[in-house]
Structure formats: structure tokens, C-alpha cells
Amino acid sequence: MSVRVALIGCGVMGADHARILAEDVSGAVLQVICDADQERARQVAEHCDTKDLSDDAEGVIFRKDVDAVMIASPDDTHVPLILAALSAGKPVLCEKPLSQDSMECLRVVEAETGLGRRLVTVGYMRRFDLPYARMKLALEDGSLGRAVMMHNFHRNVHAPPSFTGQMAITNSAPHEFDVVRFVLGTEFSAVSVFQAKCGVSGPTGAPVVMILETYEGQLVTVEVNVNAVYGYDVRAELVGEKGSMSMNVPSPVALNRDLTSLERFPADWRPRFHEAYRLQNKDWINSVLTGSPSKIGASAWDGYCASAVAEASVQSLSENRKIKIRLAEMPKLYRI
Ligand code: ISE
């Protein structure tokens, strides 16, 4: 049995998802690739041996020969397309963020709750990244003791010119907001945000540091620097009462020669998280085949939480004060 997938959006992420589905995930068939830029869609389709192209996003969602929908189109199209997929009763994997507006995220939560079954997965793929999974396991098996703090570093080489300083918070940091919730298994209660002063930032914004508190009394730091220049460097250290766990990144190997130890940083997130994307997409196809929601993949509720924390963080930065994070009540559908 296979899952016929409609892919909507084949920019950087969509093209990567297309290749992963076509080459790395058995049980998935790329039934149709949809993009406003038909030439771009044709190139991706050719590479993935997909016959059918379209520029009608809503149309492909309702096609009878489409079983599931993958959304990798611009952020502001995510919620309308997810709502269409829900009205068609089709499972959907949508790239992060669910929406930059937490109230808009709640529209998806409400629609899915009304359906009474979970069909939405949000592409916070770090849940499938081995180092984060090992941290979660170290808390579950007691080897670290109770979690006390988690320090997170999220550094991009350069952000695109369109990337304002706030997008370091609304576009990049939601990865940490989600994966820290996943690892610690708790919610954030407050956030304080600070921004450095540095010349290199320009319109894309200087580095930001967020200090988050959890309802369990833990402290979480998140540094996002979208102009780190030296490499794509994403890592974390989890501190427990019995010890700590840090990540050996960027590379699983170091080349040692000429009195030097060399590790290379990737230029962007795709090499660093290739395996996480593959596992996420494989897990999603399996959940569609079995009809039971993933135990790891981020739900619409998780997508709402990440966006709500991002909004509070933007408010903290602009008002230069600590902001309490107040979430809506979690519907029963999302209680595992
Ligand atoms: C980008 O959208 C991603 O999702 C990457 O994983 C993240 O590292 C990058 O900062 C974001 O801009």
C-alpha cells in the first residue's frame, strides 16, 4: 500500500521534501507537485520522476487520487491550505511555522478538534534529530536526573535580506521553542529577550538571546544569531541534577592532520538535519498508512505553542521586560 502525496510549494524546503519522499521514504508516491512557478515545479518533478504538475493548491488537495498533503509554501498560506486539507479529511504535514499568528494557529486547533481526529503534523523535525532524542531519553531513563537548565545555540551563516531581526525570533527560534518543550516535557511560563548591538546585523537583525522559564522552575537559554558567518551551528546542552549532556556537532568526524583537527560546518540546515527530515517524513507516511497519529511529530497544538512563545518573545524584546506566557487550554484531542 502506498500514500499518494500532493506537494504544495517546491522552493528550497519543498524541493528537499520532494527528493526525500521520492528517494528515501518507501510507501510514499509523489502524485502531484504544485507550485505557482510551473517551471520550478517541472524541474523538481523531473528530478523526482513525478508526472503531474499543477498551480492550483486547493484543487490538488481535493483530488481523488491524492491521499495526503505536504505543504512547503510560504508561511501565510499554511493555515488556509491546512483548513482545506482538514475539510477534505486528508492528513497534512506542514512546514513550520504553523502560522506566525498564534490566534490563526488556534483556528487549525479548533477545526481539528471539531473533526475529532488528529490529521495535522507541523514540520518541527528536530524532534527526530538523534542528539535531541538522546537528551529526551536521558531524562526519561533517569541518567541525568531532573532537568535544571537547557542552553541552545542557533547560528545561521547569513540570513536572506528579507529576514528582519524579529524573524530570528518568529522564524528561527520556534525550532528551539518546540524541541525544548519536547525534550523537557513542560511548558514555558515566561520569557525575557535581549538583543546585542553589533555592526554586522543590518536589516536582518543582531543576535538575540532569550531566557525562558518553565512551569517546572527550569531555565532555558536560546541564542539566535542569523549572521554567524563561520557556519551553520545548531547545538544544545541539557543540564540535569546528576550531570549534563552536550552535542558533538557540527560533524560526527574530525580530520586530524598537520597538527590540526578539522571539522567542517555545513552552510545551512539541510545537511545538519537531513536524517531528521527523512525520519520525520517516514514517520508521517507511516502514521498516514496506519491511521494513528505520530507519537513524535509536532501536532497543531505544538505549532500553536511555538508561535505563542515567539509572540511573547517579540513583545518582550520590544517592551524590554519579562513577559508571562499564557496559553489557551489544551483540548483533550492533544493530551497523549
Ligand atoms: C529556517 O527556516 C529553518 O527552518 C532552519 O531549520 C533554521 O535553522 C533557520 O534558522 C530558519 O530560517
Short mmCIF file of C-alpha atoms and ligand atoms in Angstrom, two decimals:
data_model
loop_
_atom_site.label_atom_id
_atom_site.label_comp_id
_atom_site.label_asym_id
_atom_site.label_seq_id
_atom_site.Cartn_x
_atom_site.Cartn_y
_atom_site.Cartn_z
CA MET A 1 0.00 0.00 0.00
CA SER A 2 1.32 3.49 -0.75
CA VAL A 3 0.37 7.07 0.11
CA ARG A 4 -0.21 9.37 -2.85
CA VAL A 5 1.13 12.75 -1.75
CA ALA A 6 0.40 16.20 -3.17
CA LEU A 7 3.36 18.50 -2.53
CA ILE A 8 2.42 22.19 -2.42
CA GLY A 9 5.40 24.52 -2.79
CA CYS A 10 8.73 23.45 -4.23
CA GLY A 11 11.14 26.14 -3.11
CA VAL A 12 14.19 25.23 -1.01
CA MET A 13 12.30 23.11 1.53
CA GLY A 14 9.71 21.72 -0.89
CA ALA A 15 12.39 20.53 -3.31
CA ASP A 16 14.18 18.82 -0.41
CA HIS A 17 10.99 17.16 0.79
CA ALA A 18 10.25 16.01 -2.78
CA ARG A 19 13.64 14.34 -3.04
CA ILE A 20 13.31 12.74 0.39
CA LEU A 21 9.83 11.37 -0.40
CA ALA A 22 10.91 10.14 -3.84
CA GLU A 23 14.22 8.58 -2.80
CA ASP A 24 14.21 7.86 0.93
CA VAL A 25 10.66 7.05 2.05
CA SER A 26 9.15 3.80 0.83
CA GLY A 27 5.36 3.81 0.81
CA ALA A 28 5.16 7.38 -0.50
CA VAL A 29 4.26 8.32 -4.08
CA LEU A 30 4.72 11.96 -5.17
CA GLN A 31 1.39 12.11 -7.02
CA VAL A 32 1.45 15.78 -7.97
CA ILE A 33 3.75 18.75 -7.44
CA CYS A 34 2.04 22.12 -7.14
CA ASP A 35 3.75 25.49 -7.37
CA ALA A 36 2.82 28.91 -8.78
CA ASP A 37 6.13 28.72 -10.69
CA GLN A 38 5.43 25.87 -13.10
CA GLU A 39 8.99 25.83 -14.44
CA ARG A 40 10.31 25.27 -10.92
CA ALA A 41 7.69 22.57 -10.38
CA ARG A 42 8.69 20.91 -13.65
CA GLN A 43 12.37 20.80 -12.66
CA VAL A 44 11.58 19.25 -9.26
CA ALA A 45 9.10 16.80 -10.83
CA GLU A 46 11.66 15.73 -13.43
CA HIS A 47 14.20 15.02 -10.70
CA CYS A 48 11.63 13.02 -8.68
CA ASP A 49 10.04 11.23 -11.63
CA THR A 50 6.65 12.78 -10.88
CA LYS A 51 4.35 13.01 -13.86
CA ASP A 52 1.71 15.50 -12.71
CA LEU A 53 2.10 19.25 -12.17
CA SER A 54 -0.37 21.86 -11.01
CA ASP A 55 -0.59 25.51 -9.96
CA ASP A 56 -3.93 25.03 -8.16
CA ALA A 57 -3.12 24.38 -4.48
CA GLU A 58 -6.70 23.97 -3.27
CA GLY A 59 -7.53 21.86 -6.34
CA VAL A 60 -4.82 19.28 -5.68
CA ILE A 61 -5.95 18.92 -2.07
CA PHE A 62 -9.41 17.74 -3.15
CA ARG A 63 -8.23 15.40 -5.92
CA LYS A 64 -9.46 11.81 -5.53
CA ASP A 65 -6.01 10.47 -6.43
CA VAL A 66 -4.38 12.36 -3.52
CA ASP A 67 -4.33 10.69 -0.09
CA ALA A 68 -2.21 13.18 1.87
CA VAL A 69 -0.83 16.71 1.53
CA MET A 70 2.62 18.14 2.23
CA ILE A 71 2.73 21.95 2.49
CA ALA A 72 6.02 23.77 1.91
CA SER A 73 4.58 27.00 0.50
CA PRO A 74 5.05 30.49 2.04
CA ASP A 75 4.14 30.83 5.74
CA ASP A 76 0.99 32.88 5.15
CA THR A 77 -0.54 30.10 3.02
CA HIS A 78 -0.12 27.41 5.67
CA VAL A 79 -3.36 27.82 7.63
CA PRO A 80 -5.76 28.26 4.67
CA LEU A 81 -4.28 25.18 2.97
CA ILE A 82 -4.36 23.12 6.17
CA LEU A 83 -8.02 24.07 6.72
CA ALA A 84 -8.75 22.93 3.15
CA ALA A 85 -6.96 19.61 3.81
CA LEU A 86 -8.98 19.15 7.02
CA SER A 87 -12.24 19.82 5.17
CA ALA A 88 -11.13 17.19 2.64
CA GLY A 89 -10.38 14.82 5.55
CA LYS A 90 -6.76 14.42 4.41
CA PRO A 91 -3.64 14.09 6.63
CA VAL A 92 -1.24 17.02 6.20
CA LEU A 93 2.39 17.66 7.04
CA CYS A 94 3.02 21.40 7.00
CA GLU A 95 6.42 23.08 7.18
CA LYS A 96 7.00 25.26 10.23
CA PRO A 97 5.74 27.64 11.42
CA LEU A 98 2.08 26.61 11.56
CA SER A 99 1.47 30.37 11.45
CA GLN A 100 3.32 33.39 12.78
CA ASP A 101 -0.02 34.37 14.39
CA SER A 102 -0.95 32.20 17.38
CA MET A 103 -4.64 33.11 17.02
CA GLU A 104 -4.53 31.79 13.46
CA CYS A 105 -2.92 28.61 14.79
CA LEU A 106 -5.92 28.18 17.09
CA ARG A 107 -8.20 28.15 14.02
CA VAL A 108 -6.44 24.92 12.98
CA VAL A 109 -6.64 23.51 16.53
CA GLU A 110 -10.37 24.31 16.58
CA ALA A 111 -11.00 22.75 13.15
CA GLU A 112 -9.09 19.58 14.03
CA THR A 113 -10.81 19.32 17.42
CA GLY A 114 -14.12 19.64 15.61
CA LEU A 115 -13.13 16.73 13.35
CA GLY A 116 -12.30 14.71 16.46
CA ARG A 117 -9.14 13.22 14.98
CA ARG A 118 -5.56 14.40 14.53
CA LEU A 119 -4.65 14.94 10.87
CA VAL A 120 -2.12 17.79 11.18
CA THR A 121 1.63 17.41 11.67
CA VAL A 122 3.87 20.50 11.80
CA GLY A 123 7.43 20.15 10.46
CA TYR A 124 9.43 20.69 13.65
CA MET A 125 11.85 18.00 12.54
CA ARG A 126 14.38 18.40 15.35
CA ARG A 127 12.24 16.00 17.39
CA PHE A 128 13.65 13.36 15.06
CA ASP A 129 17.28 14.56 15.38
CA LEU A 130 19.30 11.93 17.28
CA PRO A 131 21.10 14.26 19.76
CA TYR A 132 17.80 15.81 20.92
CA ALA A 133 16.20 12.36 21.08
CA ARG A 134 19.12 11.15 23.23
CA MET A 135 18.61 14.11 25.58
CA LYS A 136 14.93 13.25 25.97
CA LEU A 137 15.85 9.62 26.66
CA ALA A 138 18.46 10.65 29.27
CA LEU A 139 15.70 12.42 31.20
CA GLU A 140 13.25 9.54 30.81
CA ASP A 141 15.75 6.86 31.96
CA GLY A 142 16.96 9.00 34.89
CA SER A 143 20.63 9.05 33.84
CA LEU A 144 20.73 12.86 34.00
CA GLY A 145 18.44 13.29 36.97
CA ARG A 146 15.86 16.07 36.87
CA ALA A 147 16.40 18.68 34.15
CA VAL A 148 17.51 22.04 35.57
CA MET A 149 18.57 24.08 32.52
CA MET A 150 18.93 23.78 28.74
CA HIS A 151 21.22 26.04 26.70
CA ASN A 152 20.54 26.36 22.96
CA PHE A 153 22.64 27.87 20.19
CA HIS A 154 21.10 28.51 16.80
CA ARG A 155 23.52 30.15 14.36
CA ASN A 156 22.96 30.65 10.64
CA VAL A 157 25.73 31.70 8.27
CA HIS A 158 23.76 34.58 6.79
CA ALA A 159 20.07 35.36 6.74
CA PRO A 160 18.38 36.41 3.47
CA PRO A 161 17.95 40.21 3.19
CA SER A 162 14.19 39.84 3.78
CA PHE A 163 14.97 38.38 7.20
CA THR A 164 14.20 41.14 9.75
CA GLY A 165 15.61 40.93 13.27
CA GLN A 166 12.24 39.74 14.53
CA MET A 167 12.37 36.74 12.17
CA ALA A 168 15.29 35.43 14.21
CA ILE A 169 12.55 35.04 16.83
CA THR A 170 9.48 34.23 14.70
CA ASN A 171 11.09 32.05 12.03
CA SER A 172 14.26 30.52 13.54
CA ALA A 173 13.72 30.31 17.31
CA PRO A 174 10.42 28.34 17.09
CA HIS A 175 12.59 25.30 16.40
CA GLU A 176 14.07 25.66 19.89
CA PHE A 177 10.72 26.58 21.47
CA ASP A 178 9.29 23.32 20.12
CA VAL A 179 12.20 20.95 20.66
CA VAL A 180 12.83 22.16 24.23
CA ARG A 181 9.13 21.54 25.07
CA PHE A 182 9.54 18.09 23.51
CA VAL A 183 12.75 17.24 25.43
CA LEU A 184 11.73 18.70 28.81
CA GLY A 185 8.04 17.75 28.55
CA THR A 186 6.95 21.03 30.10
CA GLU A 187 5.55 24.43 29.11
CA PHE A 188 7.22 27.85 29.23
CA SER A 189 5.83 30.28 31.82
CA ALA A 190 7.76 33.47 30.94
CA VAL A 191 10.34 34.89 28.57
CA SER A 192 12.89 37.76 28.67
CA VAL A 193 14.57 38.75 25.41
CA PHE A 194 17.70 40.81 24.80
CA GLN A 195 19.36 41.89 21.55
CA ALA A 196 23.06 42.57 21.13
CA LYS A 197 24.37 45.69 19.50
CA CYS A 198 26.67 44.82 16.63
CA GLY A 199 27.60 46.34 13.30
CA VAL A 200 27.19 43.26 11.11
CA SER A 201 23.46 42.87 11.65
CA GLY A 202 21.98 45.34 9.13
CA PRO A 203 18.27 44.76 8.37
CA THR A 204 18.44 41.08 9.31
CA GLY A 205 18.95 41.93 12.98
CA ALA A 206 21.69 41.45 15.55
CA PRO A 207 21.87 38.28 17.67
CA VAL A 208 19.08 37.78 20.19
CA VAL A 209 19.20 35.91 23.48
CA MET A 210 16.03 34.60 25.09
CA ILE A 211 15.83 33.49 28.70
CA LEU A 212 12.78 31.30 29.23
CA GLU A 213 11.34 29.96 32.47
CA THR A 214 9.27 26.78 32.64
CA TYR A 215 6.42 25.85 34.96
CA GLU A 216 8.79 23.25 36.50
CA GLY A 217 11.21 26.04 37.53
CA GLN A 218 13.79 25.26 34.85
CA LEU A 219 15.77 27.92 32.95
CA VAL A 220 16.24 27.73 29.19
CA THR A 221 18.52 29.99 27.15
CA VAL A 222 18.18 30.36 23.39
CA GLU A 223 20.73 32.31 21.37
CA VAL A 224 19.81 33.00 17.74
CA ASN A 225 22.44 34.59 15.52
CA VAL A 226 21.34 34.67 11.89
CA ASN A 227 24.63 36.24 10.80
CA ALA A 228 27.17 33.98 12.49
CA VAL A 229 29.20 33.91 9.26
CA TYR A 230 31.51 30.96 10.24
CA GLY A 231 28.98 28.16 9.68
CA TYR A 232 25.58 26.69 10.39
CA ASP A 233 25.95 25.79 14.05
CA VAL A 234 22.95 24.44 15.95
CA ARG A 235 23.51 22.65 19.23
CA ALA A 236 22.34 22.43 22.83
CA GLU A 237 23.45 21.38 26.28
CA LEU A 238 20.99 19.85 28.71
CA VAL A 239 21.90 20.24 32.39
CA GLY A 240 20.44 17.83 34.93
CA GLU A 241 20.87 17.36 38.67
CA LYS A 242 23.26 14.43 38.03
CA GLY A 243 25.23 15.80 35.08
CA SER A 244 24.86 17.30 31.62
CA MET A 245 24.58 16.16 28.00
CA SER A 246 26.02 18.22 25.15
CA MET A 247 26.13 17.62 21.40
CA ASN A 248 29.21 16.68 19.39
CA VAL A 249 28.38 18.76 16.34
CA PRO A 250 28.90 20.01 13.65
CA SER A 251 30.40 16.83 12.42
CA PRO A 252 30.48 13.21 13.57
CA VAL A 253 34.14 13.11 12.46
CA ALA A 254 37.16 15.43 12.61
CA LEU A 255 40.03 15.30 10.13
CA ASN A 256 43.33 15.39 12.03
CA ARG A 257 46.46 16.31 10.05
CA ASP A 258 49.31 18.87 10.00
CA LEU A 259 48.96 19.46 13.74
CA THR A 260 45.34 20.47 13.11
CA SER A 261 41.96 18.94 13.86
CA LEU A 262 39.44 19.98 11.21
CA GLU A 263 35.65 19.79 11.34
CA ARG A 264 33.51 21.40 8.68
CA PHE A 265 30.33 23.34 9.40
CA PRO A 266 27.50 22.98 6.88
CA ALA A 267 26.37 26.12 5.03
CA ASP A 268 22.74 25.71 6.09
CA TRP A 269 20.34 23.39 7.98
CA ARG A 270 19.80 20.80 5.26
CA PRO A 271 22.96 18.69 5.74
CA ARG A 272 22.79 19.03 9.54
CA PHE A 273 19.16 17.84 9.70
CA HIS A 274 18.92 15.65 6.59
CA GLU A 275 18.38 12.48 8.65
CA ALA A 276 15.84 14.23 10.89
CA TYR A 277 13.80 15.29 7.85
CA ARG A 278 13.98 11.75 6.48
CA LEU A 279 12.82 10.22 9.76
CA GLN A 280 10.09 12.85 10.16
CA ASN A 281 8.72 12.24 6.65
CA LYS A 282 8.94 8.45 7.08
CA ASP A 283 7.13 8.70 10.43
CA TRP A 284 4.43 10.85 8.80
CA ILE A 285 3.86 8.39 5.93
CA ASN A 286 3.67 5.56 8.47
CA SER A 287 1.10 7.49 10.51
CA VAL A 288 -0.97 8.00 7.34
CA LEU A 289 -0.73 4.29 6.46
CA THR A 290 -1.69 3.17 9.98
CA GLY A 291 -4.26 5.92 10.53
CA SER A 292 -2.85 6.62 14.00
CA PRO A 293 -1.21 9.95 14.87
CA SER A 294 2.56 10.09 15.36
CA LYS A 295 3.86 9.93 18.95
CA ILE A 296 6.83 12.14 17.98
CA GLY A 297 5.73 14.54 15.24
CA ALA A 298 4.57 18.00 16.30
CA SER A 299 0.79 18.47 16.38
CA ALA A 300 -1.21 21.60 15.57
CA TRP A 301 -1.25 22.26 19.31
CA ASP A 302 2.58 22.14 19.37
CA GLY A 303 2.58 24.50 16.40
CA TYR A 304 0.32 26.89 18.34
CA CYS A 305 2.59 26.75 21.43
CA ALA A 306 5.72 27.56 19.41
CA SER A 307 4.01 30.56 17.81
CA ALA A 308 2.61 31.80 21.13
CA VAL A 309 6.10 31.71 22.70
CA ALA A 310 7.50 33.55 19.65
CA GLU A 311 4.85 36.28 20.02
CA ALA A 312 5.64 36.69 23.72
CA SER A 313 9.35 36.87 22.86
CA VAL A 314 8.81 39.62 20.27
CA GLN A 315 6.74 41.52 22.87
CA SER A 316 9.47 41.09 25.49
CA LEU A 317 12.10 42.48 23.11
CA SER A 318 10.00 45.46 22.04
CA GLU A 319 8.86 46.31 25.61
CA ASN A 320 12.20 45.48 27.20
CA ARG A 321 10.61 43.46 30.01
CA LYS A 322 9.79 39.89 31.04
CA ILE A 323 6.52 38.65 29.53
CA LYS A 324 4.37 35.91 31.06
CA ILE A 325 3.33 33.22 28.56
CA ARG A 326 -0.37 32.39 28.79
CA LEU A 327 -1.53 29.54 26.56
CA ALA A 328 -5.12 28.62 25.73
CA GLU A 329 -6.44 25.45 27.34
CA MET A 330 -5.19 22.30 25.59
CA PRO A 331 -8.11 20.37 24.00
CA LYS A 332 -8.42 16.70 25.03
CA LEU A 333 -7.54 15.64 21.47
CA TYR A 334 -3.90 16.60 22.09
CA ARG A 335 -3.48 15.01 25.51
CA ILE A 336 -1.29 11.93 24.93
C1 ISE B 1 14.82 28.01 8.58
O1 ISE B 1 13.51 28.37 8.18
C2 ISE B 1 14.79 26.67 9.21
O2 ISE B 1 13.75 26.08 9.45
C3 ISE B 1 16.09 26.19 9.71
O3 ISE B 1 15.95 24.91 10.31
C4 ISE B 1 16.59 27.19 10.73
O4 ISE B 1 17.86 26.79 11.21
C5 ISE B 1 16.72 28.56 10.09
O5 ISE B 1 17.20 29.48 11.07
C6 ISE B 1 15.36 29.00 9.59
O6 ISE B 1 15.47 30.28 8.98
#
